[in-house]
CSV table of C-alpha atoms and ligand atoms in Angstrom, one decimal:
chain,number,residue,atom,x,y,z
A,707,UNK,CA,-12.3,-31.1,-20.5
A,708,UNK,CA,-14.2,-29.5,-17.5
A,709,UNK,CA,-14.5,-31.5,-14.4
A,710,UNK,CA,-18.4,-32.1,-13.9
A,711,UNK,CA,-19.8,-31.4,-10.2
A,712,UNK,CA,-23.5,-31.8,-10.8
A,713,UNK,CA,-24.2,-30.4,-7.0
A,714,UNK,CA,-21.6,-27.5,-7.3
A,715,UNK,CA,-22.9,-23.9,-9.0
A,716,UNK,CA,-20.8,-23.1,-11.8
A,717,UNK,CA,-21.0,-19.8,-13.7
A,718,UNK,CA,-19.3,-19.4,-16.9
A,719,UNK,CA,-17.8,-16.2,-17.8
A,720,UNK,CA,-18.4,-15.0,-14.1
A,721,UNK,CA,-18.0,-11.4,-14.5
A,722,UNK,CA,-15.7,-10.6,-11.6
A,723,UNK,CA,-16.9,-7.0,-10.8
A,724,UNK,CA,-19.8,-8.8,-8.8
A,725,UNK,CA,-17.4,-10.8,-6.7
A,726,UNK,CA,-15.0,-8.2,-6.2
A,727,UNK,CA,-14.6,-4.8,-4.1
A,728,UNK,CA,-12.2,-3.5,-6.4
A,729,UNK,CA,-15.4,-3.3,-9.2
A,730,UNK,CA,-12.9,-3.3,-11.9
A,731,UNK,CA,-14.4,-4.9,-15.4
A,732,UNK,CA,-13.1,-8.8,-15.0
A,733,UNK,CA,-14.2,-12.2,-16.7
A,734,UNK,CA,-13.1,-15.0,-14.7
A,735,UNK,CA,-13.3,-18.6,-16.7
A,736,UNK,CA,-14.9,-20.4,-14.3
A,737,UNK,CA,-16.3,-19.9,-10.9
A,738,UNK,CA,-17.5,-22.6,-8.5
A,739,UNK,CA,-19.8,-21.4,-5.7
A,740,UNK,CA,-19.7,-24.3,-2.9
A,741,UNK,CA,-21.9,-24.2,0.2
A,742,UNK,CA,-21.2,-27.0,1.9
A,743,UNK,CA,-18.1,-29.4,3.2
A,744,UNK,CA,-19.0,-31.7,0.9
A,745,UNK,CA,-19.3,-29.4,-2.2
A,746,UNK,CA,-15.8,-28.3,-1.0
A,747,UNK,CA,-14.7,-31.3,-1.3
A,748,UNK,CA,-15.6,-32.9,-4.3
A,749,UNK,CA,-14.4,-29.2,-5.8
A,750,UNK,CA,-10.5,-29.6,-3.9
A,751,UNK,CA,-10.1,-32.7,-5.8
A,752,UNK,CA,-11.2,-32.1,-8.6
A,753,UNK,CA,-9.9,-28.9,-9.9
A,754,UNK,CA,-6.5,-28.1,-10.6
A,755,UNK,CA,-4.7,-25.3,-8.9
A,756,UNK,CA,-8.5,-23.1,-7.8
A,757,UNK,CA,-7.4,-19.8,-6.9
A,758,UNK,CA,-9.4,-18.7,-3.7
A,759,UNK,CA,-12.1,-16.4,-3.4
A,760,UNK,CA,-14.3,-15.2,-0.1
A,761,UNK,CA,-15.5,-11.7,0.1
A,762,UNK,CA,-13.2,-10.2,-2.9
A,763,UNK,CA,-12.1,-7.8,-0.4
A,764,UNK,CA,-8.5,-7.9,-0.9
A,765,UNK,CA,-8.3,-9.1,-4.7
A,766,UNK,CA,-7.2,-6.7,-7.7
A,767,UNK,CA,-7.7,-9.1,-10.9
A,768,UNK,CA,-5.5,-7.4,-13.5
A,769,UNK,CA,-7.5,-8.9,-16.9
A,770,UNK,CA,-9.2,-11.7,-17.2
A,771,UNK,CA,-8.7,-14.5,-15.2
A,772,UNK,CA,-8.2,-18.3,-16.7
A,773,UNK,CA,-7.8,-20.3,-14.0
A,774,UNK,CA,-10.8,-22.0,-11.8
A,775,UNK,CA,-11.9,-20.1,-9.3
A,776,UNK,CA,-13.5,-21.1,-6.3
A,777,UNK,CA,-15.6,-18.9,-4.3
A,778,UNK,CA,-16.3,-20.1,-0.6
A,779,UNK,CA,-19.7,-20.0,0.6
A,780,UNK,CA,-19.9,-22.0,3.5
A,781,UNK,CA,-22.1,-20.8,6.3
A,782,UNK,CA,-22.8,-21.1,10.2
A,783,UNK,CA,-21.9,-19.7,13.1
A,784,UNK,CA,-21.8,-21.2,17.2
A,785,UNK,CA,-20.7,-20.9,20.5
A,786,UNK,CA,-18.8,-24.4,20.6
A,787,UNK,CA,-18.0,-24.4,24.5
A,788,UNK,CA,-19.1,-21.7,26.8
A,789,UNK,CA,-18.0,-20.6,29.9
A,790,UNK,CA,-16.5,-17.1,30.8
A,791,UNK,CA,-13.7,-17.4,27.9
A,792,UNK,CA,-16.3,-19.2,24.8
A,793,UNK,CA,-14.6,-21.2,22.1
A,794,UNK,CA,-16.5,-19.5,18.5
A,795,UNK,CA,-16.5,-21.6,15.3
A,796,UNK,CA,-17.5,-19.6,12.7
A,797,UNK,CA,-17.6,-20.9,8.7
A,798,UNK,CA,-15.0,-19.5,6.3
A,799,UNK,CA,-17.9,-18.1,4.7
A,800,UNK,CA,-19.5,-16.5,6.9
A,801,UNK,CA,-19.3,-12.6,6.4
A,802,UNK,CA,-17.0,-10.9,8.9
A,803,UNK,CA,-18.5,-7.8,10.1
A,804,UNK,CA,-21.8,-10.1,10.5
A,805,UNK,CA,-19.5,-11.9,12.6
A,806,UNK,CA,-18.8,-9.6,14.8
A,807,UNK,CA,-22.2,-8.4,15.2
A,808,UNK,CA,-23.6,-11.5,15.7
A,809,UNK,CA,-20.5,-11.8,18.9
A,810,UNK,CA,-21.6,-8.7,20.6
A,811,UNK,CA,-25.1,-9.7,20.4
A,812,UNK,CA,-23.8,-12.7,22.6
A,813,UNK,CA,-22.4,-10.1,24.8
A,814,UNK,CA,-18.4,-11.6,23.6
A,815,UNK,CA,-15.7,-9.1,23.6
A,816,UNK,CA,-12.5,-9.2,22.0
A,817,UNK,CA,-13.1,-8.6,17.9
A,818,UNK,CA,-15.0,-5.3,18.6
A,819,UNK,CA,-12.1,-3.5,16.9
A,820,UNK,CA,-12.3,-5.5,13.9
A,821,UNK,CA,-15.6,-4.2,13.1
A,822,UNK,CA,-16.5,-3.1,9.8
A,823,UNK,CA,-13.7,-5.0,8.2
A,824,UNK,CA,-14.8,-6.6,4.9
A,825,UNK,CA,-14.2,-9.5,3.8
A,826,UNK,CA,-15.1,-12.8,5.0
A,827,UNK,CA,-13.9,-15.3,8.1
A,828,UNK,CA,-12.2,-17.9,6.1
A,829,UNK,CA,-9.9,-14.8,4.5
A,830,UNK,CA,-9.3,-13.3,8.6
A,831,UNK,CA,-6.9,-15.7,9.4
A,832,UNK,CA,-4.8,-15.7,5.5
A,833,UNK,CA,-3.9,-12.1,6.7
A,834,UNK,CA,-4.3,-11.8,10.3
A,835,UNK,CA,-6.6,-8.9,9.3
A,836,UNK,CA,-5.9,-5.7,12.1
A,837,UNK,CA,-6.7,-2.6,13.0
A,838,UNK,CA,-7.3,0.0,15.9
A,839,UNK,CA,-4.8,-1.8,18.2
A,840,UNK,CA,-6.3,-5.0,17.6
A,841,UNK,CA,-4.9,-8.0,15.4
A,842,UNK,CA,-6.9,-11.1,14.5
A,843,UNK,CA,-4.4,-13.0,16.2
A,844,UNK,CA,-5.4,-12.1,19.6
A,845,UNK,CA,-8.3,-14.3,19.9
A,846,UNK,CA,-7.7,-16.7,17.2
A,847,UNK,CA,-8.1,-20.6,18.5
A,848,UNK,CA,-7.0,-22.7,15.9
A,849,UNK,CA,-8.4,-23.5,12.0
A,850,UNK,CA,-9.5,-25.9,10.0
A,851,UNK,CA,-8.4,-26.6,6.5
A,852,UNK,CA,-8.8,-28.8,3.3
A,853,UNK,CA,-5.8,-30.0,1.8
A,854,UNK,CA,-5.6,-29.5,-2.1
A,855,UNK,CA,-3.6,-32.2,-3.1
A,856,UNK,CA,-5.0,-34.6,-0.8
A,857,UNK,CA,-8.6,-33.8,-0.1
A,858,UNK,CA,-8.1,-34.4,3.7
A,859,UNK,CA,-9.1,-31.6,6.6
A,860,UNK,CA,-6.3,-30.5,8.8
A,861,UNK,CA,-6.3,-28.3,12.1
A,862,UNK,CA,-4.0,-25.3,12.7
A,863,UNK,CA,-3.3,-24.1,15.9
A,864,UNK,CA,-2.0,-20.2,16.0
A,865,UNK,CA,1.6,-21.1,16.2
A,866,UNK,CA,0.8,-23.3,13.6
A,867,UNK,CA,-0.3,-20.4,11.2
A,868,UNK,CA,2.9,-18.1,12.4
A,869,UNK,CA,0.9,-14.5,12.0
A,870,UNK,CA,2.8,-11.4,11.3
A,871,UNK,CA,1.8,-8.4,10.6
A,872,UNK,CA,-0.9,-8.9,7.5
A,873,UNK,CA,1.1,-12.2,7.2
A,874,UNK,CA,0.2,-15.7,8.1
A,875,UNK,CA,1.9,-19.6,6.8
A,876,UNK,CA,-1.1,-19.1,4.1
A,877,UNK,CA,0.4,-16.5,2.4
A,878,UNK,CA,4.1,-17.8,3.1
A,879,UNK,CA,5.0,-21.6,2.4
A,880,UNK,CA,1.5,-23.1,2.7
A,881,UNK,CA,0.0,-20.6,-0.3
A,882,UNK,CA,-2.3,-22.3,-2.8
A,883,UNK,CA,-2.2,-25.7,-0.2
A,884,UNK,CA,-5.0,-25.2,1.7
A,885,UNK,CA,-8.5,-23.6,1.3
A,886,UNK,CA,-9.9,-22.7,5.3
A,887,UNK,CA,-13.0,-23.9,5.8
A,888,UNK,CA,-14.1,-22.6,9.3
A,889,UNK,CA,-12.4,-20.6,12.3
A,890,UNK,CA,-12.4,-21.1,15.8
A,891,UNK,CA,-12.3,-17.7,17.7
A,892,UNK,CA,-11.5,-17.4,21.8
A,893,UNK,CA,-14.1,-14.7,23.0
A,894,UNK,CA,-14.5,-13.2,26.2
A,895,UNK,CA,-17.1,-12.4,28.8
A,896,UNK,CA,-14.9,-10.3,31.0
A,897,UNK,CA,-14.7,-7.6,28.6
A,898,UNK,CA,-11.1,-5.6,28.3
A,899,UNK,CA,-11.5,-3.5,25.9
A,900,UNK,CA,-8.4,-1.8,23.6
A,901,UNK,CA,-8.7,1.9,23.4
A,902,UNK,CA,-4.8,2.5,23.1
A,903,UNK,CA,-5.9,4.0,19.6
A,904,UNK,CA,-5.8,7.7,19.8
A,905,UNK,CA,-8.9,7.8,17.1
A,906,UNK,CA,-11.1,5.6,18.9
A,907,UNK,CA,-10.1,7.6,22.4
A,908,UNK,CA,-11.2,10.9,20.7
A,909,UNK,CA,-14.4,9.7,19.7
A,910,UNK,CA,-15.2,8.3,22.7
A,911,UNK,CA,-14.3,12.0,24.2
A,912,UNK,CA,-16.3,14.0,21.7
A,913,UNK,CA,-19.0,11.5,22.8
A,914,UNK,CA,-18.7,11.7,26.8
A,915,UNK,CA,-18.4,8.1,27.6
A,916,UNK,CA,-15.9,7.6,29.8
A,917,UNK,CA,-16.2,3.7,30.6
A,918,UNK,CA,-16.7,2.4,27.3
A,919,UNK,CA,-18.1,-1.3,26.7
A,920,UNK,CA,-17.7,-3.3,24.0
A,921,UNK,CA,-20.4,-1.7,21.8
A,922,UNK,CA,-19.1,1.9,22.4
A,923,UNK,CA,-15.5,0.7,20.8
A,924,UNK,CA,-17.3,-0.8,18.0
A,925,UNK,CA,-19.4,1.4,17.5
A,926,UNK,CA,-16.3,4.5,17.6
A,927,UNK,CA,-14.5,1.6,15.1
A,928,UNK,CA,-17.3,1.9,12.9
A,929,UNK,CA,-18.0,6.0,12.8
A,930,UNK,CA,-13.9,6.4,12.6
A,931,UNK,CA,-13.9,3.6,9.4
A,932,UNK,CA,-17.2,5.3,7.8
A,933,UNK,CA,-15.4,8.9,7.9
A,934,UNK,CA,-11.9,7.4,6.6
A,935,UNK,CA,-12.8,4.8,4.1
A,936,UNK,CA,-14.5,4.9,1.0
A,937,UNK,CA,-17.7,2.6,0.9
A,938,UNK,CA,-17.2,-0.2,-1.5
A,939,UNK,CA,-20.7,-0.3,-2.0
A,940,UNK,CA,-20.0,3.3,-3.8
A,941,UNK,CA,-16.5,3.9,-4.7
A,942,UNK,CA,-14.8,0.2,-5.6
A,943,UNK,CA,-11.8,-0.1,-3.3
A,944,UNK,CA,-10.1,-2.4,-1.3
A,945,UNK,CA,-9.3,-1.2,2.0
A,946,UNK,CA,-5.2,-0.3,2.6
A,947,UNK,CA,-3.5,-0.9,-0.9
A,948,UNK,CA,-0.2,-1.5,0.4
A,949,UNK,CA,1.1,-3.0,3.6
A,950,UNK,CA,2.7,-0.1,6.3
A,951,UNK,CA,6.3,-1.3,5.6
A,952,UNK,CA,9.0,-1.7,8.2
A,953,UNK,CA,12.6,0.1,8.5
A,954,UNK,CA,15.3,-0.6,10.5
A,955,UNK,CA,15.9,2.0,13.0
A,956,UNK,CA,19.3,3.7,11.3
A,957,UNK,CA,17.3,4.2,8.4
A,958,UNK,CA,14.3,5.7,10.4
A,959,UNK,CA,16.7,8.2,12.2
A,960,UNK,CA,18.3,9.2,8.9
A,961,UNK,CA,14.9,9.6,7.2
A,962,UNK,CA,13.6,11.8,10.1
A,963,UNK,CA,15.8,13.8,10.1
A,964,UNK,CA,15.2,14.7,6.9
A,965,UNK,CA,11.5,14.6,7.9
A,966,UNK,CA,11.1,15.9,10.8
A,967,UNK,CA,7.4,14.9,10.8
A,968,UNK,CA,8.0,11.2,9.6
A,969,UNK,CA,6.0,9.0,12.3
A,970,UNK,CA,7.0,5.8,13.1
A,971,UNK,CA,5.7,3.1,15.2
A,972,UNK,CA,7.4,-0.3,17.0
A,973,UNK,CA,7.3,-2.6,14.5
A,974,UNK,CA,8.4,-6.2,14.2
A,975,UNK,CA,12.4,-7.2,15.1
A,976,UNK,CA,13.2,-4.3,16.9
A,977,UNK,CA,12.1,-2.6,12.9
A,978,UNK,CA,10.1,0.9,12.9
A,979,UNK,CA,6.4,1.2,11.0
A,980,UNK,CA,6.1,3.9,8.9
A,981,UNK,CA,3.1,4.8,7.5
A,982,UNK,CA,2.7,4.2,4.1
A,983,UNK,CA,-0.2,6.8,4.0
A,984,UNK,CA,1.8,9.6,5.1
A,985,UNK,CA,4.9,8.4,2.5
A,986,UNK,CA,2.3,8.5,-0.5
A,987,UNK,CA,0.8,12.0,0.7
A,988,UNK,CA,4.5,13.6,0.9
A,989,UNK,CA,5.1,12.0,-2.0
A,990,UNK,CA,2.4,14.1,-3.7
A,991,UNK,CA,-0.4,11.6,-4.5
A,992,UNK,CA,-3.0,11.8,-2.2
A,993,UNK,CA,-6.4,12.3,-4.3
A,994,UNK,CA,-4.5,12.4,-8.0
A,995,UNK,CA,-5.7,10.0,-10.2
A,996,UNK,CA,-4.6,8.7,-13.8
A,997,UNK,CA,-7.9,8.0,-15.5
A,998,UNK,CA,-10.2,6.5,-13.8
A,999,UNK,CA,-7.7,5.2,-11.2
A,1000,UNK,CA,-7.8,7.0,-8.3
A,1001,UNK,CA,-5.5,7.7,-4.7
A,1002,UNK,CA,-8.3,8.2,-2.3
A,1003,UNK,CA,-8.2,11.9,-1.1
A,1004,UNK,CA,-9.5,11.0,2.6
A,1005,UNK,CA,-6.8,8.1,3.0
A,1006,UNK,CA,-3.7,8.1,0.8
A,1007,UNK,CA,-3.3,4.6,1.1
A,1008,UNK,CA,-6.6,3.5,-0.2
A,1009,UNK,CA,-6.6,3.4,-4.1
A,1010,UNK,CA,-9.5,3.7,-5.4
A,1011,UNK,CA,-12.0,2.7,-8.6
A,1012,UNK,CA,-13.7,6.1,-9.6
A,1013,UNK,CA,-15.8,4.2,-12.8
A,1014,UNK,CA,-14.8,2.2,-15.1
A,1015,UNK,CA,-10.9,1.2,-14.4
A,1016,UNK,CA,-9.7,-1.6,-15.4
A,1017,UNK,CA,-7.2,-3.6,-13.0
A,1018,UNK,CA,-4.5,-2.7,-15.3
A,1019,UNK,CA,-5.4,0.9,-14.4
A,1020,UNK,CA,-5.4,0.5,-10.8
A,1021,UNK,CA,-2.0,-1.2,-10.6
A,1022,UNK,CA,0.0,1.5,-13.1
A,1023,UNK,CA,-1.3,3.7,-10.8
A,1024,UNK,CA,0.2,1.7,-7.6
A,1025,UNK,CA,3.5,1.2,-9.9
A,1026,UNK,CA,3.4,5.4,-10.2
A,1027,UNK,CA,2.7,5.4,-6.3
A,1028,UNK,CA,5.4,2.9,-5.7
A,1029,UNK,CA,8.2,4.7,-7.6
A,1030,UNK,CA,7.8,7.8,-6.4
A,1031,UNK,CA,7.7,6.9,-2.5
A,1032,UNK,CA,11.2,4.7,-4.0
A,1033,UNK,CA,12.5,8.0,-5.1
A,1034,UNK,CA,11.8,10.4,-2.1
A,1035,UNK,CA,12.2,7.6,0.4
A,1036,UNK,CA,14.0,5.0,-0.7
A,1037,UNK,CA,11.6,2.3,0.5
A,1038,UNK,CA,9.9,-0.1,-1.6
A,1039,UNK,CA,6.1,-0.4,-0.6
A,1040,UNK,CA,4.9,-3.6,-1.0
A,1041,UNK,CA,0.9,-4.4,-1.6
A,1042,UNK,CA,-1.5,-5.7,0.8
A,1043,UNK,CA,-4.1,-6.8,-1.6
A,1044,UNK,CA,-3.9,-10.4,-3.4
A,1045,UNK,CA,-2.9,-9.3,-7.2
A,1046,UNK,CA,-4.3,-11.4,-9.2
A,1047,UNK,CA,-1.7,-11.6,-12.6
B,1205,EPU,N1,-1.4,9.1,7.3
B,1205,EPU,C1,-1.2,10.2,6.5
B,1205,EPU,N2,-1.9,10.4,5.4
B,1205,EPU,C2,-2.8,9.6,5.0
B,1205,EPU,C3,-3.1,8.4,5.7
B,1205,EPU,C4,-2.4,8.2,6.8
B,1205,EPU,O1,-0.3,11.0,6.9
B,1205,EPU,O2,-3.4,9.9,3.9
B,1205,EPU,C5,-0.6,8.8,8.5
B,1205,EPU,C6,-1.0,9.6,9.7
B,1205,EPU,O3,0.2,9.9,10.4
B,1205,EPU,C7,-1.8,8.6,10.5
B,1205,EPU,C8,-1.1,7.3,10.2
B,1205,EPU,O4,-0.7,7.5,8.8
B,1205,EPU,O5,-1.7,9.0,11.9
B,1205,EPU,C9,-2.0,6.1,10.4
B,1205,EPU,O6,-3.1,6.2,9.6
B,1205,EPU,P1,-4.4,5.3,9.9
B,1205,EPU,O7,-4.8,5.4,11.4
B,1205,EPU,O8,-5.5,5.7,8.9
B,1205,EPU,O9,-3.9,3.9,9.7
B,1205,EPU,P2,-3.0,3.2,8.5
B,1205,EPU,O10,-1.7,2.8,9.0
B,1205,EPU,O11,-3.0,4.1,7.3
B,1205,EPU,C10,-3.7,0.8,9.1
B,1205,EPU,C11,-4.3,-0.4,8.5
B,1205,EPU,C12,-5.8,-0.2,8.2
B,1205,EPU,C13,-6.5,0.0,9.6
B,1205,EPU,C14,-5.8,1.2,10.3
B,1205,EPU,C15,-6.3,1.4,11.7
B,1205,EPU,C16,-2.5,-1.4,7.2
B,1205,EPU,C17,-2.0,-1.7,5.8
B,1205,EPU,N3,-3.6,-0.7,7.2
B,1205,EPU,O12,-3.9,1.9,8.2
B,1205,EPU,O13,-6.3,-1.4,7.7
B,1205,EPU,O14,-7.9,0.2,9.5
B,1205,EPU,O15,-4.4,1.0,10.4
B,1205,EPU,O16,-5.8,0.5,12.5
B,1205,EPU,O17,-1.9,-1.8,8.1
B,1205,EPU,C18,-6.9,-2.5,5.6
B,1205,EPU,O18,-6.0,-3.4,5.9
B,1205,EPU,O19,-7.5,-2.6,4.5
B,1205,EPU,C19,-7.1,-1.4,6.5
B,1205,EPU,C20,-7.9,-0.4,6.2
């Protein structure tokens, strides 16, 4: 028997290729919409085991899904305490590039790079979203979260939610525990802005501006994103497939010098990044598709819905992908988008 929550939306057979970028043909059960604290509330306590959905940015459901889903729709959006470094609440809800609009607007620096992201806030913090030199961490305060099991609203400080890279507690022990509810960000007024990124210095170049402010890097953050990415709003996607995986540094040296052109970046432990776009385009599968599946030709680690895939589609394809960068490389690319079994 379904739990009744006469002031929460519920749509039966919600078909998920609304409420997700991927686009891929989906019927989820049940999906609550809440809009409020209360709402969430009621909804935490009542229903068993809710998987979590924001913007549907990072979500491949492969079939249908059966289990309650609970789509986060709270809103709002403040300066809590001003002053030259302003504490920012901002709703779980609340859609992230609007976010970051809405903070230059108040003339705060320090999420400029994180423009054009998709996805919502509540969904920043599960995997310390990045890019461009910049990682959510940076200016992340603290959280606030519901407890499943116990209905009650807990805070989380940044050590508390121990961020890695596209990592956070919420994806590690504390997965499935908690649904964020609303995210307090430290801004700035004193802008410093991060151009370390080599793309965001040459468009900045090409463009002549030679002390850029916080709405020159986003708006270089935007123009590099628009002319790499595929729009979700045309081709269904969700951003980087896979997470850029880490090597230790013998295995780096041995792999370069069989690559000679093999980048590799400072990673985490003394590790080496390697890009996982430039292992799937060695690897031959930059722009191939199988069916309607497709490796995006601009961005070999985007994968891509080119009509009418299925999520089964998507993820033989990222199996394909995943083999053959095991074969040339031996490295085993892990995903970066929720997969939702
Ligand atoms: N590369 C290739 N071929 C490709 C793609 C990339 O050779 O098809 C190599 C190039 O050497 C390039 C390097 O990879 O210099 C890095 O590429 P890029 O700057 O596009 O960044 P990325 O490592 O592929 C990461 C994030 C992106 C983020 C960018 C910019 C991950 C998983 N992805 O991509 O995040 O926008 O850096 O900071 O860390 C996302 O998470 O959805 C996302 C788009």
């Amino acid at each position: 028997m379904l739990p009744i929550f006469p002031p929460v939306e519920l749509i039966n057979h919600a078909p998920l290729q609304q409420f997700t970028t991927f686009g891929v043909v989906a019927v989820c059960d049940h999906l609550y919409r809440v809009e409020d604290m209360e709402e969430l509330k009621l909804a935490a306590r009542y229903l068993e085991r809710p998987l979590i959905l924001g913007g549907g940015s990072n979500i491949l459901p492969v079939g249908d899904v059966h289990r309650n889903v609970l789509r986060i729709e709270l809103k709002g959006k403040e300066i809590v305490e001003d002053g030259p470094d302003p504490l920012v609440w901002a709703a779980a809800g609340e859609n992230w590039h609007e976010t970051v609009l809405w903070a230059l607007g108040q003339d705060l620096g320090g999420i400029e790079n994180l423009s054009l992201i998709p996805g919502t806030v509540g969904a920043a913090p599960l995997q310390n979203i990045g890019a461009y030199g910049v990682e959510l961490e940076s200016v992340f305060h603290s959280l606030e979260a519901i407890e499943l099991t116990t209905g009650e609203i807990r805070t989380f400080t940044r050590d508390e939610c121990r961020f890695g890279y596209r990592d956070s507690i919420f994806k590690q022990e504390a997965r499935d525990r908690y649904i964020i509810c609303g995210v307090f960000l430290r801004l700035h007024r004193d802008h410093q802005v991060n151009t370390s990124y080599g793309a965001i210095r040459e468009v900045l170049e090409q463009k002549g501006i030679t002390h850029p402010g916080i709405h020159e890097v986003s708006d270089a953050v935007i123009s590099i994103r628009q002319s790499k990415l595929p729009d979700p709003a045309v081709i269904g996607n969700a951003g980087s497939f896979f997470k850029n995986p880490m090597i230790p540094v013998a295995k780096f040296e041995h792999l370069q010098a069989l690559h000679p052109q093999l980048p590799g970046y400072p990673g985490n432990d003394g590790q080496v990044k390697v890009p996982a776009g430039w292992l799937i385009e060695k690897a031959g599968w930059k722009g191939k598709s199988i069916g309607p599946a497709g490796c995006y030709e601009k961005q070999a680690l985007v994968l891509v819905n080119r009509g009418g895939a299925t999520g089964l589609d998507i993820w033989n394809l990222a199996e394909e992908i995943m083999s053959a960068v095991r074969q040339m490389f031996d490295i085993n690319l892990q995903p970066e988008v929720n997969i939702w079994k």
